[in-house]
Short mmCIF file of C-alpha atoms and ligand atoms in Angstrom, two decimals:
data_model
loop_
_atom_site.label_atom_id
_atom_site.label_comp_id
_atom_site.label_asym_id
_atom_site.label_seq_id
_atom_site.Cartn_x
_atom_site.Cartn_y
_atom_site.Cartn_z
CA UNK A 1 94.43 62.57 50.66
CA UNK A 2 95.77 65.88 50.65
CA UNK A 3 95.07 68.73 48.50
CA UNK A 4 97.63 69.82 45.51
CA UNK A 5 97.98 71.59 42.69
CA UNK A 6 96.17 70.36 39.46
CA UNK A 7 96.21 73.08 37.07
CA UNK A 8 98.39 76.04 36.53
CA UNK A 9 98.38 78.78 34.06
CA UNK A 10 99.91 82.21 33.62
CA UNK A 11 99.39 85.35 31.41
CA UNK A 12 102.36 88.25 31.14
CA UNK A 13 101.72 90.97 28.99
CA UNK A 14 103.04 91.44 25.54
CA UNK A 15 104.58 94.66 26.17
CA UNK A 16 107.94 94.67 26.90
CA UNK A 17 110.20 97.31 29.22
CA UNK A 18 113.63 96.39 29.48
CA UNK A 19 116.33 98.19 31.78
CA UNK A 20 117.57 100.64 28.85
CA UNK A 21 113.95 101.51 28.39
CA UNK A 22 113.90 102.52 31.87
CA UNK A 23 117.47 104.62 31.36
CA UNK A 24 115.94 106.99 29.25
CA UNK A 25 113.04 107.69 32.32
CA UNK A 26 115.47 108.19 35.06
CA UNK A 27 118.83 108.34 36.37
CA UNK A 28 119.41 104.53 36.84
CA UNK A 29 121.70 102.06 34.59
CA UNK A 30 121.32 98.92 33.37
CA UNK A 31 124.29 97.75 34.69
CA UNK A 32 122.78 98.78 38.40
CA UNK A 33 119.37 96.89 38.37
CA UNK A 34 121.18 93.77 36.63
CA UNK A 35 123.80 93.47 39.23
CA UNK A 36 121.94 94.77 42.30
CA UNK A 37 118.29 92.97 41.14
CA UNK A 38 118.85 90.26 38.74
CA UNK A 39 116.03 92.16 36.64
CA UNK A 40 116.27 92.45 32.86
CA UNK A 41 113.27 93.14 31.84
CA UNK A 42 109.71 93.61 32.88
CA UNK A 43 106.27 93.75 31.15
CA UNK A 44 103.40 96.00 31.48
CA UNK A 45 100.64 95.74 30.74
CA UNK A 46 98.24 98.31 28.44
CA UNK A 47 96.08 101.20 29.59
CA UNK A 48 92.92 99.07 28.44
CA UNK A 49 93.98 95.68 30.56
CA UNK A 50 93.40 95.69 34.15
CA UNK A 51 93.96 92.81 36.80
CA UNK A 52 90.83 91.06 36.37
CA UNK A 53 91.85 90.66 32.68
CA UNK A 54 95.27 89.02 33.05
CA UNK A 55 93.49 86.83 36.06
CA UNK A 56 91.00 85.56 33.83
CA UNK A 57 93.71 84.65 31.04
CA UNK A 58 95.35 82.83 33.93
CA UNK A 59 92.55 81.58 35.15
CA UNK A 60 91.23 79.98 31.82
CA UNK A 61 94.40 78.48 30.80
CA UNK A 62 94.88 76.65 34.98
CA UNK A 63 91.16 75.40 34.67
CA UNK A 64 91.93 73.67 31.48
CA UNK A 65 94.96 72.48 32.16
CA UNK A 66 93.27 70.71 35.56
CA UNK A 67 90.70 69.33 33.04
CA UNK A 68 87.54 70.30 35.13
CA UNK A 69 84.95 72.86 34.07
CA UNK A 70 84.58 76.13 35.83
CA UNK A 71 80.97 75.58 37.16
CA UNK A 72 82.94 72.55 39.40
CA UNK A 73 85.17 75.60 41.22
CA UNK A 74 83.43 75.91 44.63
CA UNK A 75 85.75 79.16 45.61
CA UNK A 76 87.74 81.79 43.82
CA UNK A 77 90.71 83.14 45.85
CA UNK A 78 92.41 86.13 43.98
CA UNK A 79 95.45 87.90 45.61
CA UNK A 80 95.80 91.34 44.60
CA UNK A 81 97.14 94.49 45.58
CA UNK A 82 95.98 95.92 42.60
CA UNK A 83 92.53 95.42 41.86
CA UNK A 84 90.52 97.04 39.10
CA UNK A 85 88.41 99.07 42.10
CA UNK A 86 88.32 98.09 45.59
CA UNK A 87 84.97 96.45 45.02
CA UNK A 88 83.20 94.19 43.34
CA UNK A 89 86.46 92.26 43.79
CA UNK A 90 88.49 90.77 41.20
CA UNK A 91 87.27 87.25 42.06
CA UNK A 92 83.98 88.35 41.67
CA UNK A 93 84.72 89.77 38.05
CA UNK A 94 86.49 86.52 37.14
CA UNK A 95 83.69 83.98 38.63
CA UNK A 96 81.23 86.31 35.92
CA UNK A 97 83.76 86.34 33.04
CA UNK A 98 84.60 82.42 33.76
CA UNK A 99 81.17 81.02 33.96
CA UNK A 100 81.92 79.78 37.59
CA UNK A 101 78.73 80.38 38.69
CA UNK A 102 78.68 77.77 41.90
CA UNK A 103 81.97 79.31 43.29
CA UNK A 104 81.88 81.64 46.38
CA UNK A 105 84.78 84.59 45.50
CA UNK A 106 86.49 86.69 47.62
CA UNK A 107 90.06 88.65 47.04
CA UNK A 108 93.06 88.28 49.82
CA UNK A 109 95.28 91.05 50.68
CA UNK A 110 98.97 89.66 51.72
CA UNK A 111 101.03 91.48 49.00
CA UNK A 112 103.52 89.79 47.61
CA UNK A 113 102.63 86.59 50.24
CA UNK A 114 99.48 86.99 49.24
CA UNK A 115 99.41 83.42 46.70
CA UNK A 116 100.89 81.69 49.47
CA UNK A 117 97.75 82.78 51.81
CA UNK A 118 95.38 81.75 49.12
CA UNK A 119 97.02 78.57 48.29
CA UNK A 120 96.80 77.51 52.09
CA UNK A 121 93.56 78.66 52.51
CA UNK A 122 92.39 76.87 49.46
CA UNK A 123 93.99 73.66 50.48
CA UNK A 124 91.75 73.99 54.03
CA UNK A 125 88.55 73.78 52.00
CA UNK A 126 89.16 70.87 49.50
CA UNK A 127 90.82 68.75 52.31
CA UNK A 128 87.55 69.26 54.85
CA UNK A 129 85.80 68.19 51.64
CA UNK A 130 84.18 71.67 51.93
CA UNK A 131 84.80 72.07 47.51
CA UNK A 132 85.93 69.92 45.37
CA UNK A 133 87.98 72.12 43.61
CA UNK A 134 89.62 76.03 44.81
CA UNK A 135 90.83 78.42 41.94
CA UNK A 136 93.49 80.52 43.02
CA UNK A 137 94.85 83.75 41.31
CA UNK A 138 97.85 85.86 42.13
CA UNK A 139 97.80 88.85 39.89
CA UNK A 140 99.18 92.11 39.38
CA UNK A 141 99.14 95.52 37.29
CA UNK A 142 102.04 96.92 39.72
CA UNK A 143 102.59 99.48 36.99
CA UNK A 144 99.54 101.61 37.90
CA UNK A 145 101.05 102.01 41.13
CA UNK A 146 104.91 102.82 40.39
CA UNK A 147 106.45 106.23 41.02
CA UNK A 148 108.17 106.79 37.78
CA UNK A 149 110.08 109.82 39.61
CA UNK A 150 111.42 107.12 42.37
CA UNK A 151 114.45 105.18 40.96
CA UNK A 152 114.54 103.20 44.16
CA UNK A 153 110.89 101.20 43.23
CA UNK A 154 110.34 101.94 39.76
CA UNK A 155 112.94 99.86 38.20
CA UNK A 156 111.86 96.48 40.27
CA UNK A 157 108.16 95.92 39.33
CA UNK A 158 105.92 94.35 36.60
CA UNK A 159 102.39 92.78 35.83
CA UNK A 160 101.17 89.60 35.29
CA UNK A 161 99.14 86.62 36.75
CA UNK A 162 99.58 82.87 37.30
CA UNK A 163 96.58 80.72 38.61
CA UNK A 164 96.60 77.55 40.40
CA UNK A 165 93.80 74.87 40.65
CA UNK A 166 93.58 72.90 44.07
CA UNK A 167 91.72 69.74 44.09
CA UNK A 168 92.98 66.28 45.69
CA UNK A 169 95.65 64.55 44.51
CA UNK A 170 97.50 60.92 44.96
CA UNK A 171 98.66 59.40 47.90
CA UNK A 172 101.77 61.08 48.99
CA UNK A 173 101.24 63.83 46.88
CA UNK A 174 100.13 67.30 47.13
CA UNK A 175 101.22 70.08 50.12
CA UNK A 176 103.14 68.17 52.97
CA UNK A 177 103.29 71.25 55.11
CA UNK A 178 103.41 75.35 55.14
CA UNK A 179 103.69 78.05 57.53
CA UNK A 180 102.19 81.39 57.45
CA UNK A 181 103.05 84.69 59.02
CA UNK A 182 102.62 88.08 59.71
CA UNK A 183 104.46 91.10 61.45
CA UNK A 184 102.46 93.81 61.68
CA UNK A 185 104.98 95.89 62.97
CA UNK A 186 106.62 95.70 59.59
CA UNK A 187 103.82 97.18 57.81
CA UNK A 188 105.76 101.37 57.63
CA UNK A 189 108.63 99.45 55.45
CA UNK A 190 106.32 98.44 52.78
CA UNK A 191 103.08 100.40 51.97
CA UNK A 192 100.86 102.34 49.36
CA UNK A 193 101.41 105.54 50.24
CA UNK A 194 98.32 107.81 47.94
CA UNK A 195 98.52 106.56 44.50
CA UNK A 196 102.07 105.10 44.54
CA UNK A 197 104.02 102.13 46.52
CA UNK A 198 107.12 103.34 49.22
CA UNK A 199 109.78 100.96 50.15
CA UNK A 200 112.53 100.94 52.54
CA UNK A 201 114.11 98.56 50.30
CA UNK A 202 117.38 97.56 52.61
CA UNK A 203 114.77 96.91 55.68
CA UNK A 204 112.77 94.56 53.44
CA UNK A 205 115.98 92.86 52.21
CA UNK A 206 117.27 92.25 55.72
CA UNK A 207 114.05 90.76 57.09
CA UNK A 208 113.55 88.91 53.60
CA UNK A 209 117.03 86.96 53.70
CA UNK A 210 116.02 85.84 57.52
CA UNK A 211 112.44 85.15 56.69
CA UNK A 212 112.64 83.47 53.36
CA UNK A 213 115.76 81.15 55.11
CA UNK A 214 113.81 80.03 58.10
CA UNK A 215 110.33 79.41 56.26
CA UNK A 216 111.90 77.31 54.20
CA UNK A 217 113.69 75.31 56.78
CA UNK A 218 110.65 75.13 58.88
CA UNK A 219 107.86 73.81 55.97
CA UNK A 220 110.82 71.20 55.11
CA UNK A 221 111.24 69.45 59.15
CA UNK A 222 107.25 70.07 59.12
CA UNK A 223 107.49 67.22 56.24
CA UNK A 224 109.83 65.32 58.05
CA UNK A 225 112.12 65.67 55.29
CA UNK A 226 115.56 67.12 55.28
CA UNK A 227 117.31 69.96 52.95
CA UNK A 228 118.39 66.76 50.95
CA UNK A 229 115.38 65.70 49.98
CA UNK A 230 114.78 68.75 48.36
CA UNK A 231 114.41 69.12 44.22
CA UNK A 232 113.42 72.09 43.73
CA UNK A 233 113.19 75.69 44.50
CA UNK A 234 110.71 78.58 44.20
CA UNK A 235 111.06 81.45 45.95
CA UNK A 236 109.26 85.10 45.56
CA UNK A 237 111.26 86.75 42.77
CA UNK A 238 112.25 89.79 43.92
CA UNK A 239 115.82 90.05 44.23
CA UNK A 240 117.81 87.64 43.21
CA UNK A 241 120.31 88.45 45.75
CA UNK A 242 117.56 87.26 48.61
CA UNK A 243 116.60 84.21 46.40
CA UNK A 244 120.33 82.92 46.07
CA UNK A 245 120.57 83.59 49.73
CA UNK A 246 117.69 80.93 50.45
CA UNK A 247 119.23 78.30 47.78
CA UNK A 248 122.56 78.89 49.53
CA UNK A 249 120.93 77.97 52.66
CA UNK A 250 119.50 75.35 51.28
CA UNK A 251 122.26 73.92 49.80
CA UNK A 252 120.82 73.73 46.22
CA UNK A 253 122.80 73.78 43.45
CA UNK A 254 121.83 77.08 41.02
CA UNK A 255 120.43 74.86 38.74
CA UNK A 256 117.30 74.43 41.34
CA UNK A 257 116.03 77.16 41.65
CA UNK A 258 113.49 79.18 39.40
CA UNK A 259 114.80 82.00 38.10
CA UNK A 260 112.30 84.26 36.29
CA UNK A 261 113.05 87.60 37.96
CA UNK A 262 115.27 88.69 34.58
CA UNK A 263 112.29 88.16 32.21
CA UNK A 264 109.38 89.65 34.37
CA UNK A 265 110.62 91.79 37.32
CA UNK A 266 108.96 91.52 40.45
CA UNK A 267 105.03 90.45 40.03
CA UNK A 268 104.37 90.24 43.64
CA UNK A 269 101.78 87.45 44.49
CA UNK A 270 101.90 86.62 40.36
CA UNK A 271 105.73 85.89 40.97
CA UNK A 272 105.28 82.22 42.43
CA UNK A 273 103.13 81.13 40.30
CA UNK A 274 104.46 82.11 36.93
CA UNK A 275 107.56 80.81 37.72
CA UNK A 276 105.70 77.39 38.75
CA UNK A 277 104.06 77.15 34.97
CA UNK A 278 107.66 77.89 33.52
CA UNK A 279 109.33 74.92 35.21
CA UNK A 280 107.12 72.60 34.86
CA UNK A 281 107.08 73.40 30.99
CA UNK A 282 110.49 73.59 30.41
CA UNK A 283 110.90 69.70 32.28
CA UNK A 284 112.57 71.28 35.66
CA UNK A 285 109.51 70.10 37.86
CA UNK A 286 108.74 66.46 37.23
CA UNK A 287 106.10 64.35 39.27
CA UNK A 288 107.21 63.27 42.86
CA UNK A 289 109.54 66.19 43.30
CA UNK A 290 109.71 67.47 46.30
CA UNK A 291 109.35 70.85 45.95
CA UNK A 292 109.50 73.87 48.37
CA UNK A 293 107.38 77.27 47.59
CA UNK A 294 108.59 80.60 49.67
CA UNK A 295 107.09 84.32 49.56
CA UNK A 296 107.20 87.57 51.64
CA UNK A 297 105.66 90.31 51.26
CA UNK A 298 104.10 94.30 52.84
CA UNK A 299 102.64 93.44 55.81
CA UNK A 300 105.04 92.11 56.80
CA UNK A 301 103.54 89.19 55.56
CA UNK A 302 105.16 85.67 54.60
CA UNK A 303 104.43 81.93 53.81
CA UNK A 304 106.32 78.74 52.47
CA UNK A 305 105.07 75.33 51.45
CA UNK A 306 106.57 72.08 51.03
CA UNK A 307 104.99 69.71 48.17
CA UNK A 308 105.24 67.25 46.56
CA UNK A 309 104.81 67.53 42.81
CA UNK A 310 102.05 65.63 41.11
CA UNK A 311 98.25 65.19 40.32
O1 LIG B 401 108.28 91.89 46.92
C1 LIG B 401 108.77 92.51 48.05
C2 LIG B 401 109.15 93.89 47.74
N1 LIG B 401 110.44 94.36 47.79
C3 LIG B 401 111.64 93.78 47.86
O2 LIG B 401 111.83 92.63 47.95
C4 LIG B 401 112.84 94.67 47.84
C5 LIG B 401 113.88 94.32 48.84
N2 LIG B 401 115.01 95.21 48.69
C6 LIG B 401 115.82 95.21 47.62
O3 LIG B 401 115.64 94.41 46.72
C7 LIG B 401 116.97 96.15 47.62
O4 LIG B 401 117.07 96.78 48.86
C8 LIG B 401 116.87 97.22 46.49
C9 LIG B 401 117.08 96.57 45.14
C10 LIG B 401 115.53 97.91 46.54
C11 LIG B 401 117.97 98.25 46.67
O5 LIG B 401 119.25 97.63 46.67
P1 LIG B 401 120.30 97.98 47.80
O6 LIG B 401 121.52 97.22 47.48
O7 LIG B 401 119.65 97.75 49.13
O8 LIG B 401 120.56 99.50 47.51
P2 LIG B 401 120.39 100.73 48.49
O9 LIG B 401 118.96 101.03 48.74
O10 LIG B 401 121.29 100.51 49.65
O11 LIG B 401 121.00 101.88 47.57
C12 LIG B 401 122.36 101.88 47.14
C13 LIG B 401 122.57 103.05 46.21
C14 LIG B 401 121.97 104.35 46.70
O12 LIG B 401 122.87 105.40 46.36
P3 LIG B 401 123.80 106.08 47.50
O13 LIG B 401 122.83 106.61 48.50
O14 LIG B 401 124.63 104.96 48.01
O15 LIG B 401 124.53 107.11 46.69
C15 LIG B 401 120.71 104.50 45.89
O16 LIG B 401 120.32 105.83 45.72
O17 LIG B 401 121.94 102.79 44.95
C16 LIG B 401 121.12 103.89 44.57
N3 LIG B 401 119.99 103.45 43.78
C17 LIG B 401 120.00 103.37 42.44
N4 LIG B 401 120.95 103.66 41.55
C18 LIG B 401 120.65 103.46 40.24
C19 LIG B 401 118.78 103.03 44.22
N5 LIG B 401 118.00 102.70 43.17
C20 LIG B 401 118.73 102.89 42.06
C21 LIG B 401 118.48 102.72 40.68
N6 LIG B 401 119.47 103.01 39.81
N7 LIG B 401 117.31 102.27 40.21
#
């Protein structure tokens, strides 16, 4: 049996930023980061709520939506770039906050890829029979780390969380394949540089169009499967010019792909999940879709999956 996803949750903060806000901060336009981004609007979250607080909202809300109690989590996964302090971790804070007190915890550091690595590393544990059940959290306060005096970043990022729970699933259901990578010789395009991210953002576009396109493509002939077979899309949201480039290749119709980048930004590891909880909410994921996952990320980091939807 393989291992799948059987809870998901999300938390975005209340506060709102939209691209007008953003006008008044800097010389950018509204008109620029809608047409160049597909960004709207973003949230942030408040001086007094840090990662491990929109994880655990996450958290809560994918544990009871699997139906399980948290002292049946053997692991807690969190992928952050952000997290409250660099130690304890943010898995540790959760496991304390969710009463999860057989689970091991450790955070992963993939950036924006970084669900993807938890997901897959998650899925190695319950399918050895190693836990019964892996939480995994991608969350984010980018905001803590934006340059409000660099137009080029600031306008792209927000906060928020989404958490997965993987435990086994039906026959035929549940991850058919993935692929994870890593070029380290990426790593000067993307980086925290002091207290603040730096992007080249047209090297990261270029290597995100190829990357994104081929993971895809490769997770889907790992399945056996063929573009056609393909329901749905979720890819990393953060540009929406690089996401239609991976439907395109695809050959999806618009209509199958999540698109959440306009409402949140770019969440970085939070991205895939969110958008995960939103489409299966709003009907667009159904059981037995087949269902492909992509992300990339500073590193360079990447990973896709190919699933099929369904406890
Ligand atoms: O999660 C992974 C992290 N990052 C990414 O995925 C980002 C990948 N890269 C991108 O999404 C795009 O490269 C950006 C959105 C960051 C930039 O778009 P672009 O089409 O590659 O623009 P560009 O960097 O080539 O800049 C075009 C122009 C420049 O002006 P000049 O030099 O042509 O006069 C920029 O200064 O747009 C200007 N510009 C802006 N103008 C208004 C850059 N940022 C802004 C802004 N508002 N916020």
């Amino acid at each position: 049996m393989n291992a799948g996803i059987i809870g998901l949750g999300r938390h975005t903060p209340e506060k709102i930023v939209t691209n007008f806000d953003l006008e008044k901060l800097m010389d950018t336009s509204d008109e620029w980061i809608r047409t160049r981004t597909g960004i709207e609007e973003r949230r942030y979250a408040s001086d007094d709520v840090d990662s491990s607080d929109m994880a655990f909202e996450a958290a809560k809300e994918a544990i009871n939506d699997a139906g399980i109690d948290a002292s049946q989590i053997g692991l807690i996964l969190v992928a952050t770039v952000t997290p409250d302090t660099p130690f304890p971790s943010v898995s540790t804070m959760i496991q304390a906050k969710l009463g999860a007190t057989n689970a091991a915890a450790m955070d992963v550091s993939a950036a924006c890829a970084g669900f993807m690595y938890g997901v897959i590393t998650a899925k190695q544990f319950v399918e050895s029979d190693t836990y019964p059940y892996v939480l995994v959290v991608g969350v984010e306060k980018l905001s803590k780390i934006t340059n409000f005096e660099d137009r080029n970043t600031a306008v792209l990022f927000g906060d928020g969380a989404g958490a997965v729970v993987i435990g086994k699933v039906s026959e035929g259901r549940g991850i058919l394949s993935f692929e994870l990578g890593a070029d380290g010789t990426g790593g000067k395009h993307l980086y925290q540089n002091g207290p603040y991210l730096e992007m080249n953002g047209r090297e990261v576009f270029k290597f995100a169009v190829r990357q994104m396109g081929e993971s895809a493509e490769h997770v889907i002939t790992k399945a056996g499967l063929s573009k056609e077979d393909v329901n749905f899309l979720v890819p990393h949201q953060a540009n929406i010019r690089i996401m239609e480039s991976s439907r395109q290749r695809l050959g999806l119709p618009e209509e199958k792909m999540s698109k959440t980048i306009n409402q949140f930004g770019n969440t970085s590891s939070a991205s895939i999940p969110i958008s995960l909880k939103e489409e299966v909410l709003n009907g667009k994921i159904k059981d037995d879709d087949v269902i492909v996952l992509v992300g990339f990320g500073g590193g360079l980091t990447w990973g896709a999956i190919c699933m099929k939807w369904g406890k």
